[in-house]
Coordinates of C-alpha atoms in Angstrom, one line a residue:
R27 CA 0.2 12.3 -3.4
L28 CA 0.8 8.6 -3.7
E29 CA 1.0 6.3 -0.8
S30 CA 1.6 2.5 -1.1
M31 CA 2.1 -0.3 1.7
G32 CA 2.2 -4.0 1.3
L33 CA -0.7 -6.3 2.5
L34 CA -0.4 -10.2 3.6
G35 CA -3.4 -12.0 4.1
L36 CA -4.8 -15.5 4.0
L37 CA -6.8 -16.1 0.8
A38 CA -9.1 -19.0 0.2
P39 CA -10.5 -20.8 -3.2
L40 CA -14.0 -19.6 -4.0
R41 CA -16.8 -21.1 -2.5
T42 CA -15.0 -22.2 0.5
P43 CA -17.6 -23.0 3.2
D44 CA -17.8 -19.9 5.6
N45 CA -17.3 -22.2 8.6
A46 CA -13.8 -23.3 7.2
V47 CA -13.2 -19.5 6.3
K48 CA -14.0 -18.2 10.0
L49 CA -12.2 -21.3 11.4
L50 CA -9.0 -20.2 9.4
S51 CA -9.5 -16.5 10.2
R52 CA -9.6 -17.3 13.6
G53 CA -6.5 -19.3 13.9
A54 CA -4.8 -16.6 12.1
V55 CA -5.6 -13.8 14.4
D56 CA -5.2 -16.2 17.4
A57 CA -1.5 -16.6 16.3
L58 CA -1.2 -12.9 15.5
R59 CA -2.0 -12.0 18.9
E60 CA 1.1 -14.3 20.1
S61 CA 3.7 -12.0 21.6
S62 CA 6.8 -14.2 20.0
V63 CA 4.9 -13.8 16.4
R64 CA 4.5 -10.2 17.2
E65 CA 7.9 -9.4 17.9
R66 CA 9.3 -11.7 15.0
L67 CA 7.0 -9.9 12.6
T68 CA 8.2 -6.4 13.9
R69 CA 11.8 -7.5 13.6
E70 CA 11.1 -8.1 10.1
G71 CA 9.5 -4.7 9.6
I72 CA 5.8 -6.1 9.2
E73 CA 3.0 -4.3 11.5
P74 CA 1.1 -7.0 12.7
G75 CA -2.6 -6.7 12.3
G76 CA -5.3 -8.9 12.0
S77 CA -9.1 -8.5 10.7
A78 CA -12.1 -10.7 10.0
P79 CA -12.4 -11.7 6.6
E80 CA -14.5 -8.7 5.9
G81 CA -12.0 -6.5 6.9
L82 CA -9.3 -8.0 4.5
R83 CA -12.0 -8.4 1.5
K84 CA -12.5 -4.2 1.9
Q85 CA -8.8 -3.6 2.0
I86 CA -8.3 -5.5 -1.3
D87 CA -11.1 -3.6 -3.1
N88 CA -10.0 -0.2 -1.7
E89 CA -6.4 -1.3 -3.0
I90 CA -8.1 -2.4 -6.6
S91 CA -9.8 0.9 -6.8
K92 CA -6.7 2.9 -5.6
W93 CA -4.6 1.5 -8.3
A94 CA -7.1 1.4 -11.0
G95 CA -7.5 5.4 -10.6
V96 CA -3.6 5.6 -10.6
I97 CA -3.4 3.6 -13.7
K98 CA -6.1 5.6 -15.6
E99 CA -4.9 9.0 -14.4
A100 CA -1.5 8.3 -15.6
D101 CA -3.0 6.5 -18.8
I102 CA -0.8 3.5 -18.5
K103 CA -1.6 1.0 -21.2
R104 CA -0.3 -2.8 -21.4
E105 CA 2.2 -3.2 -24.2
P106 CA 1.0 -5.4 -26.7

């Protein structure tokens, strides 16, 4: 069984200082707590979440692993 979903997140360049990442993350999570933002996203078919940077990293790693397995199992090759 294959399951797929979209994932939205804020990404910063490599070596962005931790304090800057935490500040941006806090601002994004705070915005997602606003009822008007949540209502708008829900109307657009988006389920608002919000997590710490580590949570997003884990989600991305899980998606990479899942899709790498699908590609390998289906023997999908890049065209030359």
